[in-house]
Short mmCIF file of C-alpha atoms in Angstrom, two decimals:
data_model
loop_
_atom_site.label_atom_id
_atom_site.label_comp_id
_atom_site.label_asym_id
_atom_site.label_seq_id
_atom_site.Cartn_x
_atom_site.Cartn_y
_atom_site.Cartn_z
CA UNK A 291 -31.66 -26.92 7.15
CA UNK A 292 -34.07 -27.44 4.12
CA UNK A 293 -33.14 -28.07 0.49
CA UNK A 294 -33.82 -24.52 -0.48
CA UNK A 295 -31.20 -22.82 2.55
CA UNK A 296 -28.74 -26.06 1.16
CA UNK A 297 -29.06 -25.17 -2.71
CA UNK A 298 -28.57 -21.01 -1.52
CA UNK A 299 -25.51 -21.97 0.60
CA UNK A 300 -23.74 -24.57 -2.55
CA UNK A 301 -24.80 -21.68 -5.30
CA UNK A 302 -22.96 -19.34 -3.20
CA UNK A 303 -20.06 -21.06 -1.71
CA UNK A 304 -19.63 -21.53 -6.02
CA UNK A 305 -19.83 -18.32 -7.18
CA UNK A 306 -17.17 -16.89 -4.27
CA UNK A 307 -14.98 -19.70 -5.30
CA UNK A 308 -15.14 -19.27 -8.88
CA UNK A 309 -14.73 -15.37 -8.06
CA UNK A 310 -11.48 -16.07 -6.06
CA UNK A 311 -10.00 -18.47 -8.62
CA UNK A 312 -10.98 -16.08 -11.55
CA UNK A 313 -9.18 -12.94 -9.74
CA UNK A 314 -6.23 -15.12 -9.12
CA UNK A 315 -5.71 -15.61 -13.16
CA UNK A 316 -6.15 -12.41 -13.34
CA UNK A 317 -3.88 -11.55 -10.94
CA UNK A 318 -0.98 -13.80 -12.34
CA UNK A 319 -1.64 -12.60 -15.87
CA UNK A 320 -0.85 -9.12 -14.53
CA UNK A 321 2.36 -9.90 -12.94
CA UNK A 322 3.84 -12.11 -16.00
CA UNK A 323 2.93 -8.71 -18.27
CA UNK A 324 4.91 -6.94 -15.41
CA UNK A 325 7.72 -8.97 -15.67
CA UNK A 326 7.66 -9.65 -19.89
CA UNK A 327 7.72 -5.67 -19.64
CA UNK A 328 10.59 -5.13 -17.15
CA UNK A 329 12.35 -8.13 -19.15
CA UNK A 330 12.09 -5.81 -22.30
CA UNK A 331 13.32 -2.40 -20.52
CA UNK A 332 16.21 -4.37 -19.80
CA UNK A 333 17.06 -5.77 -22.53
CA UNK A 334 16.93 -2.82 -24.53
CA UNK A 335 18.69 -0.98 -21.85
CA UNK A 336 21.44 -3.32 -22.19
CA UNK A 337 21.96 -3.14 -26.29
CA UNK A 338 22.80 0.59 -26.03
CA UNK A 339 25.44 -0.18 -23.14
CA UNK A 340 27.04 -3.38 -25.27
CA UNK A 341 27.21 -1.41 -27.93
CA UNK A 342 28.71 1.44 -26.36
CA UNK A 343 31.35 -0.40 -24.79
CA UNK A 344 31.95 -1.70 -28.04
CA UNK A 345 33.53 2.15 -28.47
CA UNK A 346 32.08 1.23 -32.17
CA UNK A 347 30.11 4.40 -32.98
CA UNK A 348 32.82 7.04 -31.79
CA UNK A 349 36.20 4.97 -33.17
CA UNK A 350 34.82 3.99 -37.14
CA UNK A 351 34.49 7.08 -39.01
CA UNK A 352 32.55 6.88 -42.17
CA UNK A 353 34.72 8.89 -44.66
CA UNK A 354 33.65 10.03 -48.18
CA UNK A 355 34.96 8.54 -51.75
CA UNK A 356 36.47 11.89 -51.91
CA UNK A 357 38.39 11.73 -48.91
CA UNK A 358 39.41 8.12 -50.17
CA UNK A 359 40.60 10.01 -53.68
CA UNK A 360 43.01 12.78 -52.62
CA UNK A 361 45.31 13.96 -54.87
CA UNK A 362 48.85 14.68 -54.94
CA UNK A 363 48.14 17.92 -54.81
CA UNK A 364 46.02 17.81 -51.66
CA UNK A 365 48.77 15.90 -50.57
CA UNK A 366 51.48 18.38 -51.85
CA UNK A 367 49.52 20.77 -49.28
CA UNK A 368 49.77 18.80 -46.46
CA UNK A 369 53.38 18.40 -46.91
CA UNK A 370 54.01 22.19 -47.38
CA UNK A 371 51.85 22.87 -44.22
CA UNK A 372 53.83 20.93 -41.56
CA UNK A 373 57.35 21.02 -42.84
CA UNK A 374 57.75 23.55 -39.71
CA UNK A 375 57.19 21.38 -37.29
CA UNK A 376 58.90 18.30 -36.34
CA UNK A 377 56.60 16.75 -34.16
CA UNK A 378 52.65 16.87 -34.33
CA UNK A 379 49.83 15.45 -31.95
CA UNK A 380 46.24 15.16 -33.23
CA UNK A 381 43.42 14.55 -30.72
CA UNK A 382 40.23 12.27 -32.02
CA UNK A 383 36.97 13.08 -30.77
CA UNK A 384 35.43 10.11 -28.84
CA UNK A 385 31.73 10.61 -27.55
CA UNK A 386 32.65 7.71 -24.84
CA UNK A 387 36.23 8.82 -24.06
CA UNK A 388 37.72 12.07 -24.07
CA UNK A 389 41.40 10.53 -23.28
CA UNK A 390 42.54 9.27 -26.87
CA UNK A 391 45.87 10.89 -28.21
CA UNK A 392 47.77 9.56 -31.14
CA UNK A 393 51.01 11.45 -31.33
CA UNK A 394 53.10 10.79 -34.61
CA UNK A 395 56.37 12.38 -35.67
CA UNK A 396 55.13 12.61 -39.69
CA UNK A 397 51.98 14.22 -40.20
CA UNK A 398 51.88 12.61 -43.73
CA UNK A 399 53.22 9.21 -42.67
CA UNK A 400 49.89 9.43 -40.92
CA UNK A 401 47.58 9.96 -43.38
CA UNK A 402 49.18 7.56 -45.94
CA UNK A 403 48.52 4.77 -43.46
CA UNK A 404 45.26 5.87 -42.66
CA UNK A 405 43.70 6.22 -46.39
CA UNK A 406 45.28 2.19 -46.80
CA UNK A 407 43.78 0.86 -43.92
CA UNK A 408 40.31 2.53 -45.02
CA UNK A 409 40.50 1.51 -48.53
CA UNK A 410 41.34 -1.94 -47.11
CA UNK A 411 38.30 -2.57 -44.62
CA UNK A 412 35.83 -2.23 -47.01
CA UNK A 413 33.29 -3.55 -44.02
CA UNK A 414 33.43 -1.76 -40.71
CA UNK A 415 32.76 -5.71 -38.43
CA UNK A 416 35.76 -6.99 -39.45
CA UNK A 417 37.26 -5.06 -36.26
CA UNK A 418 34.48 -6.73 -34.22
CA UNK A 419 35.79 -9.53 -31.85
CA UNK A 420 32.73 -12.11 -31.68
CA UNK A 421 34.84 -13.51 -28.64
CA UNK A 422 34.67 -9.90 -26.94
CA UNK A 423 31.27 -9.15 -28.10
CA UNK A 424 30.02 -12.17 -26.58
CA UNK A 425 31.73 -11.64 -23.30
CA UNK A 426 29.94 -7.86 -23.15
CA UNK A 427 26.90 -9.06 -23.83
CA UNK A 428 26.67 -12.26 -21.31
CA UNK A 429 28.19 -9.80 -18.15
CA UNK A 430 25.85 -6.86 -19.28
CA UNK A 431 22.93 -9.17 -19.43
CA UNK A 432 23.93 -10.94 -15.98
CA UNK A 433 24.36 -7.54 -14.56
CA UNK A 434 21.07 -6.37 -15.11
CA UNK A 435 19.67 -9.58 -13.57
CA UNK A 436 19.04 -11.36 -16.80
CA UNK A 437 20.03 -15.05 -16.76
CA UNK A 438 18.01 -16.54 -20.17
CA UNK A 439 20.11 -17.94 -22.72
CA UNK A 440 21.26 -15.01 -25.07
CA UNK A 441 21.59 -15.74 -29.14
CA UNK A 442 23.40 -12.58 -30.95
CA UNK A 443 23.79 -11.45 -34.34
CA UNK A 444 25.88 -8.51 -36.12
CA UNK A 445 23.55 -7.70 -39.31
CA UNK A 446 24.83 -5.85 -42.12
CA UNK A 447 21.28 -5.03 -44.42
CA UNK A 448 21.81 -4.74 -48.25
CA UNK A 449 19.63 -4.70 -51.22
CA UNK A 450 19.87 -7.93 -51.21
CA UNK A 451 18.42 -8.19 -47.40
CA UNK A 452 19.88 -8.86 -44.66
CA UNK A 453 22.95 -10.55 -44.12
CA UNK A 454 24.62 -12.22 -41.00
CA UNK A 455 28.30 -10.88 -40.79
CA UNK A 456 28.60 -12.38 -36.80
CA UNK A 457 26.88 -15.13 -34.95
CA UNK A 458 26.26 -16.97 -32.02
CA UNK A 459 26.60 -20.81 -32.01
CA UNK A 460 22.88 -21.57 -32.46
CA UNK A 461 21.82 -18.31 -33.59
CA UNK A 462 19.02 -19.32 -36.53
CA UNK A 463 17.66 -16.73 -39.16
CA UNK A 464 14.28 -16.86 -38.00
CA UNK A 465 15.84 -15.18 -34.87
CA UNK A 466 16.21 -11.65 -37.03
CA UNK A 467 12.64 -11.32 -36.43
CA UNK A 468 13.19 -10.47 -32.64
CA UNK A 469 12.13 -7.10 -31.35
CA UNK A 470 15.37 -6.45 -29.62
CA UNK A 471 17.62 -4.94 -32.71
CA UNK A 472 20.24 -1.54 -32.16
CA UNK A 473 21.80 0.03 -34.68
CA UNK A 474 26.31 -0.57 -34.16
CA UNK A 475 27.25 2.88 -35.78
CA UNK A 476 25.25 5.85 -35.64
CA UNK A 477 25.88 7.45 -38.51
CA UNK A 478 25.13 3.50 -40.45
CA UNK A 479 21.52 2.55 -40.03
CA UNK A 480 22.70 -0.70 -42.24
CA UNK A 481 24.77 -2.40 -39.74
CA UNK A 482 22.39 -3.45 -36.38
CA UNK A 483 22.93 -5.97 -33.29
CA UNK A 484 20.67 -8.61 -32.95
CA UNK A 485 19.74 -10.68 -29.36
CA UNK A 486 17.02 -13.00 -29.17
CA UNK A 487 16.15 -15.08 -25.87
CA UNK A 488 14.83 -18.79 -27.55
CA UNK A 489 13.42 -19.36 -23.56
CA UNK A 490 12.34 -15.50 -22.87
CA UNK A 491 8.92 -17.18 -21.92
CA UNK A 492 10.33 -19.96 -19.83
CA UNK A 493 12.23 -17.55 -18.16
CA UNK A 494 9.13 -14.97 -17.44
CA UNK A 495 7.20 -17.53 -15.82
CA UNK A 496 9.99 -19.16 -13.61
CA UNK A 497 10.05 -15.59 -12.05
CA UNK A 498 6.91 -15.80 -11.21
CA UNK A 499 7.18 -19.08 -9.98
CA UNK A 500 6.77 -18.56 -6.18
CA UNK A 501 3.64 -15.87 -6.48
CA UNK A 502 2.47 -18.59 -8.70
CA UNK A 503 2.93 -21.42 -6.31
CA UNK A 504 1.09 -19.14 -3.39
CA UNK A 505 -1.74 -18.61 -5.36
CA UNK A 506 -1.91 -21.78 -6.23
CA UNK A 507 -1.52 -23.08 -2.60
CA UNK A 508 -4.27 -20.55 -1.07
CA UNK A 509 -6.49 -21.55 -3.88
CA UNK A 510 -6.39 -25.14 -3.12
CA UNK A 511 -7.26 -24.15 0.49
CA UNK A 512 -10.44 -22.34 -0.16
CA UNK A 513 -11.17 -25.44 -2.34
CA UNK A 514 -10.41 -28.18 0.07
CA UNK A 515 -12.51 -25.51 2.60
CA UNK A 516 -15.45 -25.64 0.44
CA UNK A 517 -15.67 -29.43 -0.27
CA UNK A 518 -15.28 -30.38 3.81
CA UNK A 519 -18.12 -27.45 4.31
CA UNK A 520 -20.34 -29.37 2.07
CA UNK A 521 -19.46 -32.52 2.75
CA UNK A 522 -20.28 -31.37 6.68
CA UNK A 523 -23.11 -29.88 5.85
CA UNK A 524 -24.84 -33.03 4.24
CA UNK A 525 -23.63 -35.05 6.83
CA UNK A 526 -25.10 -32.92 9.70
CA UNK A 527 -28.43 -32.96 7.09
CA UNK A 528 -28.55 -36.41 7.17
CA UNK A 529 -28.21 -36.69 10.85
CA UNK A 530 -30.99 -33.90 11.49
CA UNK A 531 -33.12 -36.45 9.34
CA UNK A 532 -31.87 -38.99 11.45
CA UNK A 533 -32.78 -37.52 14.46
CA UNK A 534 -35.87 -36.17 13.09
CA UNK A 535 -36.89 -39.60 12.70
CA UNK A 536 -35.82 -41.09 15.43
CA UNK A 537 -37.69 -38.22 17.54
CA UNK A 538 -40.99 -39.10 15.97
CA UNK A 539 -40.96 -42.65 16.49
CA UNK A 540 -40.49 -42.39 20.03
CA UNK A 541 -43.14 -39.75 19.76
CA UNK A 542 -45.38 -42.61 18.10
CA UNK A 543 -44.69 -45.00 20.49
CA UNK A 544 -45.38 -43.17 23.89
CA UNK A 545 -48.77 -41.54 22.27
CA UNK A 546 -50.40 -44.86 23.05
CA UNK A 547 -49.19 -45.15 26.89
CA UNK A 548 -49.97 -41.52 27.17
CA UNK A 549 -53.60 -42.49 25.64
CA UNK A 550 -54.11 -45.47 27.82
CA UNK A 551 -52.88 -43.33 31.02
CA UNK A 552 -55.65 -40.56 30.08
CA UNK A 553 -58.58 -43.61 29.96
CA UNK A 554 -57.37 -44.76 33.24
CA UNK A 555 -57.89 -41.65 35.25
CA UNK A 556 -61.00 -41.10 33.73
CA UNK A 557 -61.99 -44.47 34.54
CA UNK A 558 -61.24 -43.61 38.16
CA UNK A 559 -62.93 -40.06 37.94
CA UNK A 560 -65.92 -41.60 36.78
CA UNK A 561 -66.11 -42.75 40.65
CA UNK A 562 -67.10 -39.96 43.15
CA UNK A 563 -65.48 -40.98 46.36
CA UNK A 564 -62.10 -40.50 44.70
CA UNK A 565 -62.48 -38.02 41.88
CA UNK A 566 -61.73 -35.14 43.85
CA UNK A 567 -58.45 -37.33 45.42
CA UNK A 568 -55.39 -35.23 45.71
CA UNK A 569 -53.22 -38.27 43.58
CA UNK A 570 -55.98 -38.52 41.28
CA UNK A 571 -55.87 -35.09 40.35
CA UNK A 572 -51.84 -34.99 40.44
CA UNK A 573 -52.12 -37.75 37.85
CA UNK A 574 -54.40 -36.10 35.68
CA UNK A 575 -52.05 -32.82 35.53
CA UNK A 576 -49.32 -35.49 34.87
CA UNK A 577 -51.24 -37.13 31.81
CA UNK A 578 -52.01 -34.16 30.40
CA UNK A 579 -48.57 -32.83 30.64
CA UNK A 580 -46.75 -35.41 29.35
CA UNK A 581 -49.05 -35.77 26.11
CA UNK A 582 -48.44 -31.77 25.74
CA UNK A 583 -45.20 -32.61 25.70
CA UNK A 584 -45.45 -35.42 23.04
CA UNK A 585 -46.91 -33.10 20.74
CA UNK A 586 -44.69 -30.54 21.35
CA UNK A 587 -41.70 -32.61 20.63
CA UNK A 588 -43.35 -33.75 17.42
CA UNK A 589 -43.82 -29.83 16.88
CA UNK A 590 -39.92 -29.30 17.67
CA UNK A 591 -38.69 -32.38 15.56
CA UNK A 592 -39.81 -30.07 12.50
CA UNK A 593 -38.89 -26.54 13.83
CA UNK A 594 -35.26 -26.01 14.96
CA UNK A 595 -36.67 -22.84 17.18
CA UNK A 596 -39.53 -23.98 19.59
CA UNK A 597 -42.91 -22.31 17.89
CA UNK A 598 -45.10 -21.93 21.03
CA UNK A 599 -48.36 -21.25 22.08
CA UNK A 600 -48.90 -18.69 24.68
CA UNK A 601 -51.95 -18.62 26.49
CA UNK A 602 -52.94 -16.09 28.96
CA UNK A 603 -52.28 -18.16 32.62
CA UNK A 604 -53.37 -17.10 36.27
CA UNK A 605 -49.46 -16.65 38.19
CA UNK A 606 -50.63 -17.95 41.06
CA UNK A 607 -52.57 -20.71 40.77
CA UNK A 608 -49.45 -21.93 37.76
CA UNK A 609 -47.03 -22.08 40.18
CA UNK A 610 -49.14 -23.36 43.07
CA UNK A 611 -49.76 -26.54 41.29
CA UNK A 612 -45.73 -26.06 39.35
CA UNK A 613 -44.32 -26.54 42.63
CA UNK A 614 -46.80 -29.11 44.50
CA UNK A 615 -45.83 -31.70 41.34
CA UNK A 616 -42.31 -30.47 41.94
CA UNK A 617 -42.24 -31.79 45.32
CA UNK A 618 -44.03 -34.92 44.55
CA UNK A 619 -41.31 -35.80 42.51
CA UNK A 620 -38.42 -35.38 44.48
CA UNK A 621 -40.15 -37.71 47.89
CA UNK A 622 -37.00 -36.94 49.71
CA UNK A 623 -37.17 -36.13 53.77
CA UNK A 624 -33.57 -34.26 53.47
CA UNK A 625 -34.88 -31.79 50.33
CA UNK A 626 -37.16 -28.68 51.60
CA UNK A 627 -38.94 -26.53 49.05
CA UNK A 628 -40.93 -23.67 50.38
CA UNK A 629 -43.10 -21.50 48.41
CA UNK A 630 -44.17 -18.30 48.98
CA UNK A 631 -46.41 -15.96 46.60
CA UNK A 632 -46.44 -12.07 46.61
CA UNK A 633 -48.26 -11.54 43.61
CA UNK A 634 -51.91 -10.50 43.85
CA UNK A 635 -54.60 -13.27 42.68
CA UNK A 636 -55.61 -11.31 39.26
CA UNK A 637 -52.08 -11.25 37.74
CA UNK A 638 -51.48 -12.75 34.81
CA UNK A 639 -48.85 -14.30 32.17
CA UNK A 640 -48.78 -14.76 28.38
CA UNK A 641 -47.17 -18.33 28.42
CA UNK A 642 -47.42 -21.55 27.37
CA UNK A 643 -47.13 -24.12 29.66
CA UNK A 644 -45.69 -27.04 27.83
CA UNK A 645 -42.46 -25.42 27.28
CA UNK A 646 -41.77 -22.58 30.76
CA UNK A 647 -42.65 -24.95 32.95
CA UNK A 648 -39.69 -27.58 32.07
CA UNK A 649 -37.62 -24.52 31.91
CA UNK A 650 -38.32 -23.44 35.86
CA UNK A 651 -37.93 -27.59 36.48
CA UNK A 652 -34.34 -27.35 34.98
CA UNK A 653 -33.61 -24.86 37.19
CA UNK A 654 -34.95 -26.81 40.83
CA UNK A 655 -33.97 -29.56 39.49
CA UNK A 656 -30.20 -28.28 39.75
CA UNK A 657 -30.85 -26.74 43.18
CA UNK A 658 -31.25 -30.20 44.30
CA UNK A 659 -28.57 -31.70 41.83
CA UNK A 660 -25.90 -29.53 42.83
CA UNK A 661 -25.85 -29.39 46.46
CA UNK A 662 -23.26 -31.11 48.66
CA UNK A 663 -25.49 -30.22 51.72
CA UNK A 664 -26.91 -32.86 54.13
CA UNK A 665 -30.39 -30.98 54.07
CA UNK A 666 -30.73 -29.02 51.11
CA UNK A 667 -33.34 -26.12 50.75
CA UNK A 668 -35.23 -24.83 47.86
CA UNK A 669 -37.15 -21.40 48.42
CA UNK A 670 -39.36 -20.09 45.35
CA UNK A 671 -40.33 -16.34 45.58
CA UNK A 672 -42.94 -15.18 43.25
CA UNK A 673 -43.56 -11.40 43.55
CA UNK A 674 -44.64 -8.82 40.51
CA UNK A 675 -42.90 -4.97 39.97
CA UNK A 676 -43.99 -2.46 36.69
CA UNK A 677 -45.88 -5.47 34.56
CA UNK A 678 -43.21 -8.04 35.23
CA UNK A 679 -43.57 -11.01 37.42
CA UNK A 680 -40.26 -12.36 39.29
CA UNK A 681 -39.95 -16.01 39.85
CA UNK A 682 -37.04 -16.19 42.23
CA UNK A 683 -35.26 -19.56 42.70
CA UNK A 684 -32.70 -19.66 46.12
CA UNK A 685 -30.79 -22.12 46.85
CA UNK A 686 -28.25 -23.54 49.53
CA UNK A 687 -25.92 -25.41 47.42
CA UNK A 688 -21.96 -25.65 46.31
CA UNK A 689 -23.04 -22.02 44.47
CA UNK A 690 -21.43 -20.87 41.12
CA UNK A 691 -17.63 -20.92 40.44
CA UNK A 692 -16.33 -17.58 39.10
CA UNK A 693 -14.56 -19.07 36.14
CA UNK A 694 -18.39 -21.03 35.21
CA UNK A 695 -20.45 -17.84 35.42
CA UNK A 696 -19.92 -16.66 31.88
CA UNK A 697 -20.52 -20.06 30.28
CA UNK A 698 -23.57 -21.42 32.70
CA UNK A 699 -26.46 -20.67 29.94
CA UNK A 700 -24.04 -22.38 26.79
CA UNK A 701 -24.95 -25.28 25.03
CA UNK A 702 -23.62 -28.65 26.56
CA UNK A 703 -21.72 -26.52 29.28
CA UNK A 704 -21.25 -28.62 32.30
CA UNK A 705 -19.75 -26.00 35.33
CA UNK A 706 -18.20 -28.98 37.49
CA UNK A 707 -15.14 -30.61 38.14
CA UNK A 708 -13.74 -34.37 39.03
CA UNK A 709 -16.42 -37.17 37.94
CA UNK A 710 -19.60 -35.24 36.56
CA UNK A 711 -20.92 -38.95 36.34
CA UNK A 712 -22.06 -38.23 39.74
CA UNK A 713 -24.40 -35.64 38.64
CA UNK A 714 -27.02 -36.48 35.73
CA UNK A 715 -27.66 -34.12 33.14
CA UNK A 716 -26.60 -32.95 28.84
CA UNK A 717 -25.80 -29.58 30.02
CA UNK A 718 -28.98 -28.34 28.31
CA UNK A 719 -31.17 -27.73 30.75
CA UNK A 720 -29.93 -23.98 31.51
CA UNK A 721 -29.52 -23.66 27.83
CA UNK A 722 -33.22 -24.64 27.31
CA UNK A 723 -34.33 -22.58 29.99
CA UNK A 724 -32.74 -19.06 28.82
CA UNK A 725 -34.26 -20.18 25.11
CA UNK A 726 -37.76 -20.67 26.42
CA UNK A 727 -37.62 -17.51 28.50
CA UNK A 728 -36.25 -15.46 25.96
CA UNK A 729 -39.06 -16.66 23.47
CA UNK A 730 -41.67 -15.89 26.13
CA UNK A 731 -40.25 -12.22 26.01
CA UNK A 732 -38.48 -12.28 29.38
CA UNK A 733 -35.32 -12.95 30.72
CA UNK A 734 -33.35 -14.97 33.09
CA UNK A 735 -30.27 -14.17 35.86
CA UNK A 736 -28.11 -15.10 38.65
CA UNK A 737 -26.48 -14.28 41.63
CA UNK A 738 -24.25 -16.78 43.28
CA UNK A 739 -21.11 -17.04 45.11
CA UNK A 740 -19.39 -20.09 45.52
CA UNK A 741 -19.80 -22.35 48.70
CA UNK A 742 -23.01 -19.97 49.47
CA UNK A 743 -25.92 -21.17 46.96
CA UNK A 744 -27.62 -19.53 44.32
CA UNK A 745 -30.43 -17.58 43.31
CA UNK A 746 -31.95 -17.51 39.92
CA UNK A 747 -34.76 -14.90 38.70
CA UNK A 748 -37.06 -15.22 35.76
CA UNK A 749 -38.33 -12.34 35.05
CA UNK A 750 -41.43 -12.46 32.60
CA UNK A 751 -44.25 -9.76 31.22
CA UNK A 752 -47.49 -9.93 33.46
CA UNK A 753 -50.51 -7.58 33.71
CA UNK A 754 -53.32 -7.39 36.19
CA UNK A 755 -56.71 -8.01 35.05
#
């Protein structure tokens, strides 16, 4: 990964963080206005139902000076009018409750009492009861869900201003500045119920509590998330610059062997009787492989995706000499690798050797690896079909387990079971080999069955010239 993909991945990683975290405060600001605003339909839903339950505004009647002045003669009427009658019931209109009869025997017994008891409450909350009031107000509050501490006030407003006729305990006059005010009588603006909540806020946020805890929580994840991401990511930097310079000392150091190998069978070229010597020849291909190789690896070191260089190669004459080093390097009596090659002498490949030819030696190589047999046989079949040129690899081996089939081209994959000691390998080889094919424009396949061998096909792009 280089500094520029790095910087692109942190800038990102940022702004998606900083976009979750800034859509969470939103998000919580939305739901404590939600709940401040169901808090206030509440509240003011419970003032009209304290204060009718009160019964205040249907059972205090607001009667005129005049009424409160009768004359005897007003009187005198009253007595002439219900002298017929010995017994008289009068009905009083209550907007709560239609049930309220006061039966008297004297009509004017009534009256008498009820013009002193008028003149005598000169203020209307003198028949509050602050102990009943309070009681209303604490179960209608609880009722509707409302548990915050609850200071009340019964406000009678003069010229003067206003003044407190009822309290609360701690109720405090800055508290007549709350929002939540009713008026106690209808027909007397002047006289008005007062709550205030001193921890309304307190108690908007500790219902939000939990949906503020989540968010909190899943933020914290994404955070935690985003620091291991970038603290993996510099770590698995640090080891690609590890690696990278591990690769191209080793690199370094086999250049000069590689060099000194190259003089050598030049030296022994330079002599006729055994330039054209089957070994010399062998070693020369060998040389010039393996420095190929050096330089490729150098190339690789730099380039996470091999960057190759595909050269047009005769088929036959490739994998001629592929499989004569092939079975120079095995020197075992109990292997047998046949070739046989179908394709005509003027076929050719786009490929380039340093990289496909490794990728076909994976592939033998594990037709002699994996194979339990006492004599073990290799058979390469190279045959062309519609501009493609097969390479097909048969084996006799232990063959492919049905559970392994999916995963045999993975990374580090290792299709084998007990101690895998007993085979060497990375599990890269297949990897490698579907890679380098893939890059070359072809593909690779297999057939197998297990206890039977296996037979792998690389198919590649060829034309005839």
């Amino acid at each position: 990964m280089n500094k520029k993909t790095f910087i692109l991945i942190i800038v990102l990683m940022s702004i998606a963080l900083a976009g979750t975290v800034s859509v969470q405060i939103l998000w919580m600001r939305n739901a404590v206005k939600i709940q401040e605003k169901q808090f206030e339909q509440n509240v003011f839903a419970s003032l009209k139902t304290i204060v009718a339950k009160l019964g205040i505004q249907s059972t205090i009647v607001k009667l005129s000076a005049e009424f409160l002045d009768l004359d005897d003669r007003t009187e005198k009427i009253y007595n002439d009018s219900i002298k017929t009658q010995s017994k008289i019931t009068i009905f009083a209109l209550d907007t709560e409750k239609n049930d309220s009869v006061v039966e008297i025997n004297d009509l004017e017994k009534f009256f008498k009492k009820l013009k002193i008891e008028i003149k005598e409450t000169k203020d209307p909350l003198q028949k509050l009861n602050l102990n009943l009031l309070d009681t209303i107000i604490k179960n209608e509050l609880k009722e509707r869900g409302i548990n915050s501490r609850c200071e009340f006030a019964a406000v009678h407003k003069t010229e003067k201003g206003e003044e407190i006729k009822y309290k609360s305990k701690n109720f405090k006059t800055s508290y007549l500045k709350s929002k939540f005010k009713t008026n106690i009588f209808i027909t007397d603006a002047d006289y008005f119920l007062v709550l205030y909540f001193p921890d309304k806020s307190k108690y908007i946020y500790k219902s939000v509590v939990p949906l503020l805890l989540l968010s909190v929580f899943f933020t914290l994840i994404i955070l935690a998330t985003f620091i291991i991401t970038v603290n993996v990511i510099l770590k698995q930097k640090k080891l690609s610059e590890i690696k990278t310079d591990f690769i191209n000392n080793i690199t370094h150091e086999l250049k000069t062997p590689v060099a000194t190998l190259k003089v050598a069978i030049s030296t022994l070229k330079q002599d006729k009787t055994i330039s054209e010597n089957k070994t010399v020849m062998l070693l020369e291909r060998q040389g010039n492989r393996l420095q190929k190789i050096t330089e490729r690896v150098i190339d690789s070191s730099f380039n996470n995706k091999p960057n190759i260089n595909a050269k047009k190669i005769n088929v036959h004459k490739y994998f001629e000499y592929l499989i004569t080093d092939f079975k120079h390097s095995i020197n075992d009596k109990n292997i047998t690798v046949s070739f046989k090659s179908k394709v005509p002498e003027n076929l050719f490949a786009k490929i380039d050797e340093t990289y496909l030819t490794p990728a076909i030696i994976n592939i033998l190589d594990n037709a002699v690896k994996y194979n339990d047999k006492e004599h073990k046989e290799v058979s390469v079949t190279v045959f062309s079909k519609d501009n493609f040129l097969f390479a097909e690899i048969k084996d006799n081996g232990t063959g492919i387990a049905e559970k392994d089939k999916k995963m045999i081209f993975e990374k580090f994959y290792r299709g084998m079971k007990g101690n895998i000691h007993k085979v060497k390998g990375l599990g890269i080889g297949l990897f490698f080999t579907k890679q380098i094919t893939e890059i070359h424009g072809g593909t690779v396949y297999f057939e197998s069955k297990k206890g039977e061998g296996t037979k792998f096909t690389v198919k590649l792009p060829a034309e005839t010239l």
